[in-house]
mmCIF file of C-alpha atoms in Angstrom:
data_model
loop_
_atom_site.group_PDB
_atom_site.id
_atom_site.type_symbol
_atom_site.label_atom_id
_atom_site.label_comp_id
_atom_site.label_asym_id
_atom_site.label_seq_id
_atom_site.Cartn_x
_atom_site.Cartn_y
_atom_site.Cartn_z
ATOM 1 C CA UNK A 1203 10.284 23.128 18.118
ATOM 2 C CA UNK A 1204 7.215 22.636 20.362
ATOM 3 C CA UNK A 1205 3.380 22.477 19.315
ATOM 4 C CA UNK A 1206 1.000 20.402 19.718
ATOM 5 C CA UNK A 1207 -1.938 19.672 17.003
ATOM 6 C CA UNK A 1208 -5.202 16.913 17.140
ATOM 7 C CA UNK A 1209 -4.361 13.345 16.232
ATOM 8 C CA UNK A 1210 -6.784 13.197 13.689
ATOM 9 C CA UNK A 1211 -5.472 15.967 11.801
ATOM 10 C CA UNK A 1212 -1.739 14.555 12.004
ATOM 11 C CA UNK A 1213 -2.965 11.383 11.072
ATOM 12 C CA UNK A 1214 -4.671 12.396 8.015
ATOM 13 C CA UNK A 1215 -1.642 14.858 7.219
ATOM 14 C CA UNK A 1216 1.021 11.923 7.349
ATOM 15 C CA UNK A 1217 -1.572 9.731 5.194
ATOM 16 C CA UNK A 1218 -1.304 12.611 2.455
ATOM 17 C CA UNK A 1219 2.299 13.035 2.153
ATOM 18 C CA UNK A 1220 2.985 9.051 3.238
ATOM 19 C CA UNK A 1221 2.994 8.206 -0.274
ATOM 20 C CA UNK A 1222 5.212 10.465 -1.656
ATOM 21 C CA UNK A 1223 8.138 9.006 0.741
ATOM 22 C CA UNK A 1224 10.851 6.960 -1.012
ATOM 23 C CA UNK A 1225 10.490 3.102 0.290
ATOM 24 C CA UNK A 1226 13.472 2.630 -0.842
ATOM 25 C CA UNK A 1227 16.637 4.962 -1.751
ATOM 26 C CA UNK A 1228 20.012 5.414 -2.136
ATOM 27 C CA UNK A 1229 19.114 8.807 0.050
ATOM 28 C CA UNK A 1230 17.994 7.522 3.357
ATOM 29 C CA UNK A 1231 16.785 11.033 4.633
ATOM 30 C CA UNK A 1232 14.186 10.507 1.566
ATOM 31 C CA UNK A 1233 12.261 7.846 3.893
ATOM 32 C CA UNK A 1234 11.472 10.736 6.302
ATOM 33 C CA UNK A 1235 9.020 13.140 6.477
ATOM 34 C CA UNK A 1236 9.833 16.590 7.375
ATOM 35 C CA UNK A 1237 8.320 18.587 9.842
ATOM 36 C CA UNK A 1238 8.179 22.317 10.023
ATOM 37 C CA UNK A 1239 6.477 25.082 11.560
ATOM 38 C CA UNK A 1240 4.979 27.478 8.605
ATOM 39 C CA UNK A 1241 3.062 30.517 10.072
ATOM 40 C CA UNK A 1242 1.362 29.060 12.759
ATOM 41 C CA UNK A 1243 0.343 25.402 11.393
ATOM 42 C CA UNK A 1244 2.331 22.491 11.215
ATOM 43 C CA UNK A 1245 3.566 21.957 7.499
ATOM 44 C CA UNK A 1246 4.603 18.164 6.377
ATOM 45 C CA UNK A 1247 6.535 17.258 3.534
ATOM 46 C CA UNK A 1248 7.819 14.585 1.926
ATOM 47 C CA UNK A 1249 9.753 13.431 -1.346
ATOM 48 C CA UNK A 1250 11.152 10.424 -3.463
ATOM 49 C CA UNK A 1251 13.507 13.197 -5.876
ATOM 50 C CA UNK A 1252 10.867 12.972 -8.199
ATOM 51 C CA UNK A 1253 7.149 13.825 -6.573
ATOM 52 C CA UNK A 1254 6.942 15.622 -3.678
ATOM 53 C CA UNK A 1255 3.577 16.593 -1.386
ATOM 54 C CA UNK A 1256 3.430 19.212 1.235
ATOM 55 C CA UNK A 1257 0.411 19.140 3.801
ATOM 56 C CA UNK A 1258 -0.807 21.734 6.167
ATOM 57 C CA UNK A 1259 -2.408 21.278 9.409
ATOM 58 C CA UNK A 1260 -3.720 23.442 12.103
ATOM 59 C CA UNK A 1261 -1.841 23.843 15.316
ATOM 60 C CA UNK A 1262 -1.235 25.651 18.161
ATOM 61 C CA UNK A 1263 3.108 26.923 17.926
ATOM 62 C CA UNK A 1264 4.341 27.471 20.630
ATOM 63 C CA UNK A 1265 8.121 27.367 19.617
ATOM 64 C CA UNK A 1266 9.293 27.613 15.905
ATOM 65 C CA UNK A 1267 11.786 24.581 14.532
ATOM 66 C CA UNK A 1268 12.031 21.547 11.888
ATOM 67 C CA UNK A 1269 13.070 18.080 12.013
ATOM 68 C CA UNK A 1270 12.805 14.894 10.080
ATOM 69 C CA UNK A 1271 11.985 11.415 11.234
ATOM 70 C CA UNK A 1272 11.337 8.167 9.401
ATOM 71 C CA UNK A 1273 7.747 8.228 7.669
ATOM 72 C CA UNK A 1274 5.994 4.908 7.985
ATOM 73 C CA UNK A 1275 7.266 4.971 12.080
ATOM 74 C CA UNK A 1276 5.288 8.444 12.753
ATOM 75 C CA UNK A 1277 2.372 7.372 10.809
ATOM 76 C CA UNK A 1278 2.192 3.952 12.067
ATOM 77 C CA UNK A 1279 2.964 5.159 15.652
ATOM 78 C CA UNK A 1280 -0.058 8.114 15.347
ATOM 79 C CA UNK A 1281 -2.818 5.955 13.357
ATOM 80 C CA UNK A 1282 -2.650 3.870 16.617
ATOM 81 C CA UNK A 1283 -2.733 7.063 19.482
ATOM 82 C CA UNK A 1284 -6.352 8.114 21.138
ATOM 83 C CA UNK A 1285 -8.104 10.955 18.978
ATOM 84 C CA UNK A 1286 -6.813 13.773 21.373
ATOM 85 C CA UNK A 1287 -4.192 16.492 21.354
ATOM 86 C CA UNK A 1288 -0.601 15.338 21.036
ATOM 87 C CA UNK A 1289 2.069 17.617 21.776
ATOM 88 C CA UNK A 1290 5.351 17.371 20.141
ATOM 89 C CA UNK A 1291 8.594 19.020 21.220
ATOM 90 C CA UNK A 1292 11.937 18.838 19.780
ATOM 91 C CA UNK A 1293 15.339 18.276 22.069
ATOM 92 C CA UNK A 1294 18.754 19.931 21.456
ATOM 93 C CA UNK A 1295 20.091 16.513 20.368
ATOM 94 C CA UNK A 1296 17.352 15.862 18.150
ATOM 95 C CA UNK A 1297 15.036 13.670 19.477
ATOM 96 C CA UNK A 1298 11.569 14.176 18.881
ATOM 97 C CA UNK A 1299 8.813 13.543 22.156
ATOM 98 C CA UNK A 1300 5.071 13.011 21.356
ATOM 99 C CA UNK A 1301 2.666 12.704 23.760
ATOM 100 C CA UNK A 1302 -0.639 12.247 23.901
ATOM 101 C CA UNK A 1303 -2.757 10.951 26.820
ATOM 102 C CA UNK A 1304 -0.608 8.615 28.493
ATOM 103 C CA UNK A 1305 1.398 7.641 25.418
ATOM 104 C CA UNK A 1306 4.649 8.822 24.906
ATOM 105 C CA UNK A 1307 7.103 8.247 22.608
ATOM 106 C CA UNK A 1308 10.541 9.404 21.484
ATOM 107 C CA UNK A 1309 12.166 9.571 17.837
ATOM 108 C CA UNK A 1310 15.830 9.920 16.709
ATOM 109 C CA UNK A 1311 15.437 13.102 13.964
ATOM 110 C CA UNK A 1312 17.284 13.857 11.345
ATOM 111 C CA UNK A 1313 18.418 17.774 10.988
ATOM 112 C CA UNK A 1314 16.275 19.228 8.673
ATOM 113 C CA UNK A 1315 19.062 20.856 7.120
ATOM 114 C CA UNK A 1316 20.004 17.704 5.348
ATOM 115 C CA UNK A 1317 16.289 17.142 3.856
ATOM 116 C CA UNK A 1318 16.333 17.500 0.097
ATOM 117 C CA UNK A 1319 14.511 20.642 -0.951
ATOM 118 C CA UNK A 1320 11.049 21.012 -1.675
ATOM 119 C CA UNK A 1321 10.848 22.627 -5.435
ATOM 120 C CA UNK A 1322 9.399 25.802 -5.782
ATOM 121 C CA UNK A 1323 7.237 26.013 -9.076
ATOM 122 C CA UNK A 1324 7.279 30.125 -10.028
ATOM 123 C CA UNK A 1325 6.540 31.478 -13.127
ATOM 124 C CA UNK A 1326 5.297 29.812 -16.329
ATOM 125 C CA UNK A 1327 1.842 29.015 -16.642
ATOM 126 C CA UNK A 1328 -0.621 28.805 -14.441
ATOM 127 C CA UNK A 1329 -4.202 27.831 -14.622
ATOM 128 C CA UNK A 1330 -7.699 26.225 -12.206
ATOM 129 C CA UNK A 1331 -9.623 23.916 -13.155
ATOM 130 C CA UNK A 1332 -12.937 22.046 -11.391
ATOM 131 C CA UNK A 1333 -12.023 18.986 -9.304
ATOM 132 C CA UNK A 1334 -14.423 16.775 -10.498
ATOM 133 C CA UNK A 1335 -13.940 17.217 -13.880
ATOM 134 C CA UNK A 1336 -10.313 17.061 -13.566
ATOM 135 C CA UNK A 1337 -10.778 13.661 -11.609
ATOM 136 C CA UNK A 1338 -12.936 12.388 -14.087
ATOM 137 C CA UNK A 1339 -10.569 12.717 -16.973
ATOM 138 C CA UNK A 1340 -7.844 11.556 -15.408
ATOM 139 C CA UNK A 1341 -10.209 8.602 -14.669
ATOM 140 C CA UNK A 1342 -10.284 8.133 -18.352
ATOM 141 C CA UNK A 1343 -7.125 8.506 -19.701
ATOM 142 C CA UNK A 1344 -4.611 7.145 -16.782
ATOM 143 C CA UNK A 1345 -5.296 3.171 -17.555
ATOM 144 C CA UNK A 1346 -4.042 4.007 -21.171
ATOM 145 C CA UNK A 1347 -0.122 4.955 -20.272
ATOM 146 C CA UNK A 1348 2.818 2.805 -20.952
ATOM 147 C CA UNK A 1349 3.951 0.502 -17.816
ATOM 148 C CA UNK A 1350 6.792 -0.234 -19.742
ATOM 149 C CA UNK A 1351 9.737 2.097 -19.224
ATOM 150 C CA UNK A 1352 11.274 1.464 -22.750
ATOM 151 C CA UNK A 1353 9.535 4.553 -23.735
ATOM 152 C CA UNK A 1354 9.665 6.821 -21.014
ATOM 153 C CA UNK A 1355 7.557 9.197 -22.769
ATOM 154 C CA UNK A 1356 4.594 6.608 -22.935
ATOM 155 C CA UNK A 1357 4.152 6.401 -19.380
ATOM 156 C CA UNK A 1358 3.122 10.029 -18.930
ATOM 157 C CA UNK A 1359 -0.017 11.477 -19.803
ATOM 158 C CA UNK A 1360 0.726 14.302 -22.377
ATOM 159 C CA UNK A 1361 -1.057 17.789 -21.353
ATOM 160 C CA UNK A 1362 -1.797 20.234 -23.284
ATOM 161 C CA UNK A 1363 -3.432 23.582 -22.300
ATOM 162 C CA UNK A 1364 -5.113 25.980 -25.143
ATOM 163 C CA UNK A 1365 -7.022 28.310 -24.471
ATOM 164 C CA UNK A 1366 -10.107 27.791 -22.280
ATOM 165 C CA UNK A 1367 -9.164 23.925 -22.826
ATOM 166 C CA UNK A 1368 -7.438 21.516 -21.070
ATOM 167 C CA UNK A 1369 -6.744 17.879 -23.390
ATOM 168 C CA UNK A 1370 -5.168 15.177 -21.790
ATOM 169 C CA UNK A 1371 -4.371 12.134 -23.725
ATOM 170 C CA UNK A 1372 -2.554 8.367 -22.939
ATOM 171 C CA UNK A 1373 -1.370 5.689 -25.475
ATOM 172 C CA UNK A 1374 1.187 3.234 -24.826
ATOM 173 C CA UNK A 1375 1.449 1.518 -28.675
ATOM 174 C CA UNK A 1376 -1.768 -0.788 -27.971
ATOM 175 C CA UNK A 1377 -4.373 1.670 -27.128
ATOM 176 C CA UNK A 1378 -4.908 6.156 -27.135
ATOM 177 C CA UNK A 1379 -7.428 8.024 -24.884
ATOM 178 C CA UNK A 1380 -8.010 11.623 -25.202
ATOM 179 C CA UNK A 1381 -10.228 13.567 -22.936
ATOM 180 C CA UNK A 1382 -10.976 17.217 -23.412
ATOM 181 C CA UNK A 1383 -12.119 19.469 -20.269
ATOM 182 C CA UNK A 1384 -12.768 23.348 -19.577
ATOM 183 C CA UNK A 1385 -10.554 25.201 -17.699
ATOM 184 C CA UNK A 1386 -11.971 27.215 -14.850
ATOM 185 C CA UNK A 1387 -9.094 29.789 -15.546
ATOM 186 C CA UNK A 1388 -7.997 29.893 -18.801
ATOM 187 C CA UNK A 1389 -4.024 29.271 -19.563
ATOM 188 C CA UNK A 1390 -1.858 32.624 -21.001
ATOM 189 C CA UNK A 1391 -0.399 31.322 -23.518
ATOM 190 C CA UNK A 1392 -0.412 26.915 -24.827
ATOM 191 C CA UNK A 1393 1.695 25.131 -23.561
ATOM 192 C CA UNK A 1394 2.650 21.026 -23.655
ATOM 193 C CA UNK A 1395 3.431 18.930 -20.770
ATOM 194 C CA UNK A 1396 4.308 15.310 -19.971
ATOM 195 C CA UNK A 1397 2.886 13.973 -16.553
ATOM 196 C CA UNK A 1398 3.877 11.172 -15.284
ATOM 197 C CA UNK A 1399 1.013 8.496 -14.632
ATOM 198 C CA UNK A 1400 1.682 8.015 -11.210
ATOM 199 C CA UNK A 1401 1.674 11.915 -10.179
ATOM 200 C CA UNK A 1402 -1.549 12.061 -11.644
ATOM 201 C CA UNK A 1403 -3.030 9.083 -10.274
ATOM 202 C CA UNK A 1404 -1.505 10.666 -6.810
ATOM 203 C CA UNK A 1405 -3.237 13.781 -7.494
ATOM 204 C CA UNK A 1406 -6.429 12.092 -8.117
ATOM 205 C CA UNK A 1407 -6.123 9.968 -4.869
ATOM 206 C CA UNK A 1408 -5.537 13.782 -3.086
ATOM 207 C CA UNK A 1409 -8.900 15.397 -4.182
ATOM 208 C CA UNK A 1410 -11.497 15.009 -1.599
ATOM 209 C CA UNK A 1411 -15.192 15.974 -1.833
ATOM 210 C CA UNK A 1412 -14.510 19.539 -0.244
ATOM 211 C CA UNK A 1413 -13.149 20.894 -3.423
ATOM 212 C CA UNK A 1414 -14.289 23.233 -6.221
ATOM 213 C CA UNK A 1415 -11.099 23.954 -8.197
ATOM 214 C CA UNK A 1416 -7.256 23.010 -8.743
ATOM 215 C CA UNK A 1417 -4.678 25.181 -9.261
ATOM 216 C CA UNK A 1418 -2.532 23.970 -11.923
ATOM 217 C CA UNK A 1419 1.420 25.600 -13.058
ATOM 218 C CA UNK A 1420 4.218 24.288 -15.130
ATOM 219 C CA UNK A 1421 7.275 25.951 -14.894
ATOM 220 C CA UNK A 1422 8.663 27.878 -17.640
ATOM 221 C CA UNK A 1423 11.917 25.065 -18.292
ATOM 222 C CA UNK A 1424 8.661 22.990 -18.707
ATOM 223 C CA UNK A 1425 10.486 20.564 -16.055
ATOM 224 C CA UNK A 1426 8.290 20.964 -13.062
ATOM 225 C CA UNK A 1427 4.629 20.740 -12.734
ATOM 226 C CA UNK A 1428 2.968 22.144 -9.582
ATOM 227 C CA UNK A 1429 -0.997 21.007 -7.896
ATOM 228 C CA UNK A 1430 -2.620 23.070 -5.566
ATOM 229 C CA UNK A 1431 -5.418 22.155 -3.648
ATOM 230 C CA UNK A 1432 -6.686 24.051 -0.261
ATOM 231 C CA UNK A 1433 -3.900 22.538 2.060
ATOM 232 C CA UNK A 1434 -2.347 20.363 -0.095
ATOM 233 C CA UNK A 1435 0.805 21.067 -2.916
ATOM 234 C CA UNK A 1436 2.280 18.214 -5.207
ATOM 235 C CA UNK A 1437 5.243 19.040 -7.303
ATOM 236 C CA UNK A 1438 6.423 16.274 -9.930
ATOM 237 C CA UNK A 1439 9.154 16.644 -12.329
ATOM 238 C CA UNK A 1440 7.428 16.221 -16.044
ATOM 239 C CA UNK A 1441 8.835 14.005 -18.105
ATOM 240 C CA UNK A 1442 11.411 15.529 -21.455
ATOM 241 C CA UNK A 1443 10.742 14.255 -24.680
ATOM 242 C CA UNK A 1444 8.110 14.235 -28.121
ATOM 243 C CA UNK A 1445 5.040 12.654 -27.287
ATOM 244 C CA UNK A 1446 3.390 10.873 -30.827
ATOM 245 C CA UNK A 1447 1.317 12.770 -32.788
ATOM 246 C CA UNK A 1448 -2.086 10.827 -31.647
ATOM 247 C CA UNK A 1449 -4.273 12.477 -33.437
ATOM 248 C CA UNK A 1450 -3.202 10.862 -36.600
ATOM 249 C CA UNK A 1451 -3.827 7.441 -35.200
ATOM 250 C CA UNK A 1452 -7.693 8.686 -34.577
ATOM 251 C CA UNK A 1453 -9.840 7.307 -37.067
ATOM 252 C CA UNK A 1454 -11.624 9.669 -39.390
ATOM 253 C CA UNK A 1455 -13.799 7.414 -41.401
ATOM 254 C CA UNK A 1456 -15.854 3.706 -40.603
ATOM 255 C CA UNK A 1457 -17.828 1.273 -42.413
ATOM 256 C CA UNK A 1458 -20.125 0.253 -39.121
ATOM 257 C CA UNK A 1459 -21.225 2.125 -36.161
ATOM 258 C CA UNK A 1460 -22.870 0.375 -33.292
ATOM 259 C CA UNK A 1461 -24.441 1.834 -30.076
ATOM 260 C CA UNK A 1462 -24.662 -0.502 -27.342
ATOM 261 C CA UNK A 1463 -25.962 0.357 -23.358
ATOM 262 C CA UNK A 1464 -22.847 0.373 -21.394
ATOM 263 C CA UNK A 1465 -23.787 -1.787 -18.448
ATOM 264 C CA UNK A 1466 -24.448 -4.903 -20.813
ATOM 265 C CA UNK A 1467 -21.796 -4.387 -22.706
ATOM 266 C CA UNK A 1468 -19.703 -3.655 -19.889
ATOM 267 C CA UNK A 1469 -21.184 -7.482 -18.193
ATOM 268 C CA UNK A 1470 -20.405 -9.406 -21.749
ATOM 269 C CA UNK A 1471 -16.864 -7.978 -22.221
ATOM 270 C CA UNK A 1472 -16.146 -9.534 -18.577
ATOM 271 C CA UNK A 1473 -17.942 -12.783 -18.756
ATOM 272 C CA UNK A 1474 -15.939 -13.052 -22.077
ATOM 273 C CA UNK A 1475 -12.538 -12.008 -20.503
ATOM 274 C CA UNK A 1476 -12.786 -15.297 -18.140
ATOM 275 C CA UNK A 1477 -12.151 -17.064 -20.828
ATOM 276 C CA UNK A 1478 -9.745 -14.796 -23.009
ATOM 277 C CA UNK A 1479 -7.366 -14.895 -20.097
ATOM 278 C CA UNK A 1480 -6.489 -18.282 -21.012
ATOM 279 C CA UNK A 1481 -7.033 -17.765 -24.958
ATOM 280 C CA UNK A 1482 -4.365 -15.162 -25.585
ATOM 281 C CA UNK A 1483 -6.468 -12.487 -24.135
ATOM 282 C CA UNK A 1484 -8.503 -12.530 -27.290
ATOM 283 C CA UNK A 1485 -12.499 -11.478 -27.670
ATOM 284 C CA UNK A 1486 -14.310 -11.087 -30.288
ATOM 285 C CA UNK A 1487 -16.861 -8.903 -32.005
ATOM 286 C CA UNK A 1488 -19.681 -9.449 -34.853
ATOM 287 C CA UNK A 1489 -21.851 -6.219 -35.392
ATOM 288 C CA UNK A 1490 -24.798 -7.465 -37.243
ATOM 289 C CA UNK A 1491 -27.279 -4.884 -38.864
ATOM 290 C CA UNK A 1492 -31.385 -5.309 -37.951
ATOM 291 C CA UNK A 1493 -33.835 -6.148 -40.510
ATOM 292 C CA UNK A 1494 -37.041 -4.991 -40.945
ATOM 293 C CA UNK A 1495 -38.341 -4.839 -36.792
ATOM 294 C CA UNK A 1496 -35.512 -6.758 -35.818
ATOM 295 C CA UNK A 1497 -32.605 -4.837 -33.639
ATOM 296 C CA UNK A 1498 -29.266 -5.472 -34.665
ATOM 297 C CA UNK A 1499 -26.977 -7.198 -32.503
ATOM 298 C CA UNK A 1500 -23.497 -7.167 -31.285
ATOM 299 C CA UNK A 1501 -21.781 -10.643 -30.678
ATOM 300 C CA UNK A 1502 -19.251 -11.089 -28.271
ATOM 301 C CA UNK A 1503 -17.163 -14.384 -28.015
ATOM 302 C CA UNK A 1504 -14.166 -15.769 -26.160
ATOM 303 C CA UNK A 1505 -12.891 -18.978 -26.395
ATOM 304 C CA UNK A 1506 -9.498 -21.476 -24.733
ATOM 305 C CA UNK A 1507 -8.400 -24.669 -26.476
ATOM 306 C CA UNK A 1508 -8.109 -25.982 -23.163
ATOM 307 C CA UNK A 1509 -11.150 -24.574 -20.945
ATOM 308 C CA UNK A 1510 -14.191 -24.019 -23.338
ATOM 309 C CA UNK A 1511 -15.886 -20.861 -24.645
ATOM 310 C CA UNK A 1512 -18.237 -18.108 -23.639
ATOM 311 C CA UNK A 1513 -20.443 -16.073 -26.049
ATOM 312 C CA UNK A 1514 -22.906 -13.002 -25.159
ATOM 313 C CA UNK A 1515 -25.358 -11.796 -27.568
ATOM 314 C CA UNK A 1516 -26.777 -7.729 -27.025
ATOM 315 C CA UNK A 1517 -28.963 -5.574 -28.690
ATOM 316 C CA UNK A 1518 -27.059 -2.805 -30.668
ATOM 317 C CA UNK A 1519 -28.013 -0.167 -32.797
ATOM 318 C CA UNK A 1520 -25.536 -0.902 -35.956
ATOM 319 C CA UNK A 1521 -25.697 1.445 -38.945
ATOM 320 C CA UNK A 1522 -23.341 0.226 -41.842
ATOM 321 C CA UNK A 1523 -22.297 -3.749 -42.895
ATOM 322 C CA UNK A 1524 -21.419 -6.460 -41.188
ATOM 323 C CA UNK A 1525 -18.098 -6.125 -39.627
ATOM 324 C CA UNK A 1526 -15.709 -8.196 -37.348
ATOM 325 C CA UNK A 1527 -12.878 -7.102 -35.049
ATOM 326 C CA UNK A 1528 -10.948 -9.100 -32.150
ATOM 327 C CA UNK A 1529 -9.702 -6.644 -29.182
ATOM 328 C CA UNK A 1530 -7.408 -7.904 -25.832
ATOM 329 C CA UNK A 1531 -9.886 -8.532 -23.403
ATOM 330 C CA UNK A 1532 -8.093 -6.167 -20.709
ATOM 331 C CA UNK A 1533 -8.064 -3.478 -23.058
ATOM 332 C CA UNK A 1534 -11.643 -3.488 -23.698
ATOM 333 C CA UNK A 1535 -12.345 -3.810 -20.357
ATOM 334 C CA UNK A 1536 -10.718 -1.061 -18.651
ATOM 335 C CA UNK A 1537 -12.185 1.575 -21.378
ATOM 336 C CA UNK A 1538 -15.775 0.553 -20.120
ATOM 337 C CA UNK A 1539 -15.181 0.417 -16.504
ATOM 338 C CA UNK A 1540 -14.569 4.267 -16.571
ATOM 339 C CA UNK A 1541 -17.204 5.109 -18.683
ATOM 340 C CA UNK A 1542 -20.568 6.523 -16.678
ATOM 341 C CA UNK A 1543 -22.957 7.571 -19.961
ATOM 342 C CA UNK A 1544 -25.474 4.992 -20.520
ATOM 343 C CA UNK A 1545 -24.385 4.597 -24.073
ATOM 344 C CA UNK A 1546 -21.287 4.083 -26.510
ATOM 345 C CA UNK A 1547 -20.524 3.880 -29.969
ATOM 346 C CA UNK A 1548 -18.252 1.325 -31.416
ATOM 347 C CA UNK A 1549 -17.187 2.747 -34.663
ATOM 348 C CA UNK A 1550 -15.024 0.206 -36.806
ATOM 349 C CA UNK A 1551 -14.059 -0.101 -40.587
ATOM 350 C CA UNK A 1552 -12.439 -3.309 -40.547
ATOM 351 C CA UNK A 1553 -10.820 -6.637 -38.825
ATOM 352 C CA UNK A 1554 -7.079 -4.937 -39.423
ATOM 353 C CA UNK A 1555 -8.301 -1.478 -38.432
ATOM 354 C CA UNK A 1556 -8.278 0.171 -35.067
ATOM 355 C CA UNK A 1557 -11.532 0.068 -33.487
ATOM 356 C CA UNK A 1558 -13.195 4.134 -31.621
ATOM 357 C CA UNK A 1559 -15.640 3.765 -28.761
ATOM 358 C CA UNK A 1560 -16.890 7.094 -27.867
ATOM 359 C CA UNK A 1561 -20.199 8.139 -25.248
ATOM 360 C CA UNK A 1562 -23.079 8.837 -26.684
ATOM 361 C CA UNK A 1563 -23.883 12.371 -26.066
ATOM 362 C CA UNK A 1564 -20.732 13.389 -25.345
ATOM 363 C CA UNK A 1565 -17.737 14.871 -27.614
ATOM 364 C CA UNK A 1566 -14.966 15.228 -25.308
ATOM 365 C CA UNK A 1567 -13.742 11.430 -25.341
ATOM 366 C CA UNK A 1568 -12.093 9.517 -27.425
ATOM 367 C CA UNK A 1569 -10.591 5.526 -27.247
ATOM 368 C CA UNK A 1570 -8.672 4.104 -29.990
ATOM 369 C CA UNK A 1571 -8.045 0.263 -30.107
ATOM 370 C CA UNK A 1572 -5.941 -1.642 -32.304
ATOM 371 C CA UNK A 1573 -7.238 -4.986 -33.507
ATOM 372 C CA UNK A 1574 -5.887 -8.533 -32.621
ATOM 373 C CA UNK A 1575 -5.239 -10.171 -35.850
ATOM 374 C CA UNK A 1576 -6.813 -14.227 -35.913
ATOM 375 C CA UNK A 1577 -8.086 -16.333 -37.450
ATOM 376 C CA UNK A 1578 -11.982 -16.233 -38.226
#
């Protein structure tokens, strides 16, 4: 193998598929990344069994070949090399050369031959959707998976393509998000998936402004899941099993709505989570109707035995009674850090009952919490 490529675009390549290399394995050859030469460009890969990313990157071949060498040494050695050409050969024995400038270094390979191989995701379904869309729902469902392996199913996001429409949706026992987005292509036929989290927060971490759509296929075992950007592919394994039937846990009724702006509310549930930390994670809410001229108002309270207590008082628009629920602090949080509408509703019926916040204005989000039972 010899070809040499621009540091930059090596460096950015290795950053890409970097993350997909095992740390650590009972498969050494998984801590490498491969290098191959694919039709002219340079083509990286790399795998932990159960992800893997391929990367494409323009170069000038001058000799066809593929090798492997440990990850983290290649990228750490090229973050730190000039921005100029390297060139990169390959001996009979295995060692790789790079040069670039006066830097040189050499690297004992591994024969590519012995590199697990890189799934090929045929058949099935296949679909595009836009980027940014796609981005933002993962956005808003991702936080909401299991971390807890004791349900392996709960730590996936369950997919399910119908149609024109793509819902994802996240619980893990405490908490469900469901987001609904248009496909760009629409599927053949509907079909379920389980993601795991982390391929989908690596997919996320992948897209880059440059994009307008992702190609999307699962398999036809319904094993394999395949993402393809411009240069980029990520293949995961999906995860087997029944994901719960969340739309029974949905709410379909409430006694009190209230619509609060999402920056204040946003600024209360943190102040109030300062505190909670050290109370059990607890904060809690009083929706209080207007009278007459007078704005209703949410109350928001947090308090430790041992530190003192915070309370926040905002304007809300509350339709309904009086009503009182206690969320984890966390939980509350993370739903209205992703949230970019100016608005949401808090829809509850009661202090045992899960509590809905959906945007105003929009349909095509949903977050279900369940209450923290104490004492008022």
């Amino acid at each position: 193998m010899r070809l040499s490529c621009l540091q930059e675009n090596l460096s950015k390549g290795l950053a890409i598929v970097g993350r997909a290399a095992a740390s650590r394995s009972t498969l050494p050859i998984t801590n490498n990344v491969l290098l191959s030469t694919d039709e002219g460009r340079l083509k990286l890969s790399a795998t932990n069994l159960e992800m893997a990313v391929s990367c494409w990157i323009g170069a000038k071949v001058e000799e066809e070949g593929a090798t492997t060498v440990p990850a983290k040494l290649l990228t750490d050695f090229v973050a730190t090399l000039p921005n100029d050409k390297i060139e990169i050969a390959l001996s009979a024995k295995k060692i790789m050369t790079l040069k670039c400038r006066r830097f040189e270094a050499r690297m004992t390979g591994v024969d590519a031959k012995d590199f697990p191989p890189i799934p090929k995701v045929e058949g099935g379904v296949s679909v595009k959707i836009d980027v940014n869309e796609f981005k933002k729902g993962i956005a808003r469902v991702v936080f909401a998976a299991a971390t807890d392996e004791s349900r392996p199913v709960l730590t996936g996001i369950n997919a399910e393509f119908d149609g024109g429409v793509l819902t994802l949706a996240a619980a893990d026992g405490f908490r469900l998000a469901v987001y609904k987005m248009a496909l760009a292509e629409p599927a053949s036929q509907k079909v379920k998936a389980i993601i795991p989290s982390k391929t989908l927060s690596e997919v996320s971490r992948l897209i880059t402004d440059g994009e307008e759509t992702i190609g999307i296929t699962v398999d036809s075992q319904k094993s394999q899941i395949l993402f393809r950007l411009k240069n980029i592919e990520l293949v995961s394994q999906l995860l087997q099993g029944s994901f719960p039937q969340y739309n029974q846990i949905i709410p379909q009724s409430h006694t009190t709505r209230s619509v609060i702006e999402v920056a204040q509310f946003l600024m209360a549930a943190k102040t109030a989570q300062i505190f909670a930390r050290d109370g059990g994670g607890i904060v809690r809410l009083i929706m209080t109707p207007g009278g007459g001229k007078a704005p209703g108002r949410l109350s928001i309270t947090a308090r430790s035995e041992e530190i003192g207590d915070d309370q926040a008082e905002l304007d809300a628009a509350v339709s309904g009674e009086e009503s009182k629920i206690a969320f984890n602090g966390k939980y509350l949080l993370d739903v209205l850090s992703v949230l970019s509408e100016d608005q949401v509703a808090l829809e509850v019926t009661g202090p045992s009952s899960p509590g809905v916040l959906r945007p105003v204005g929009t349909d095509n989000y949903v977050h279900v919490v369940m209450p923290m039972f104490v004492q008022w």
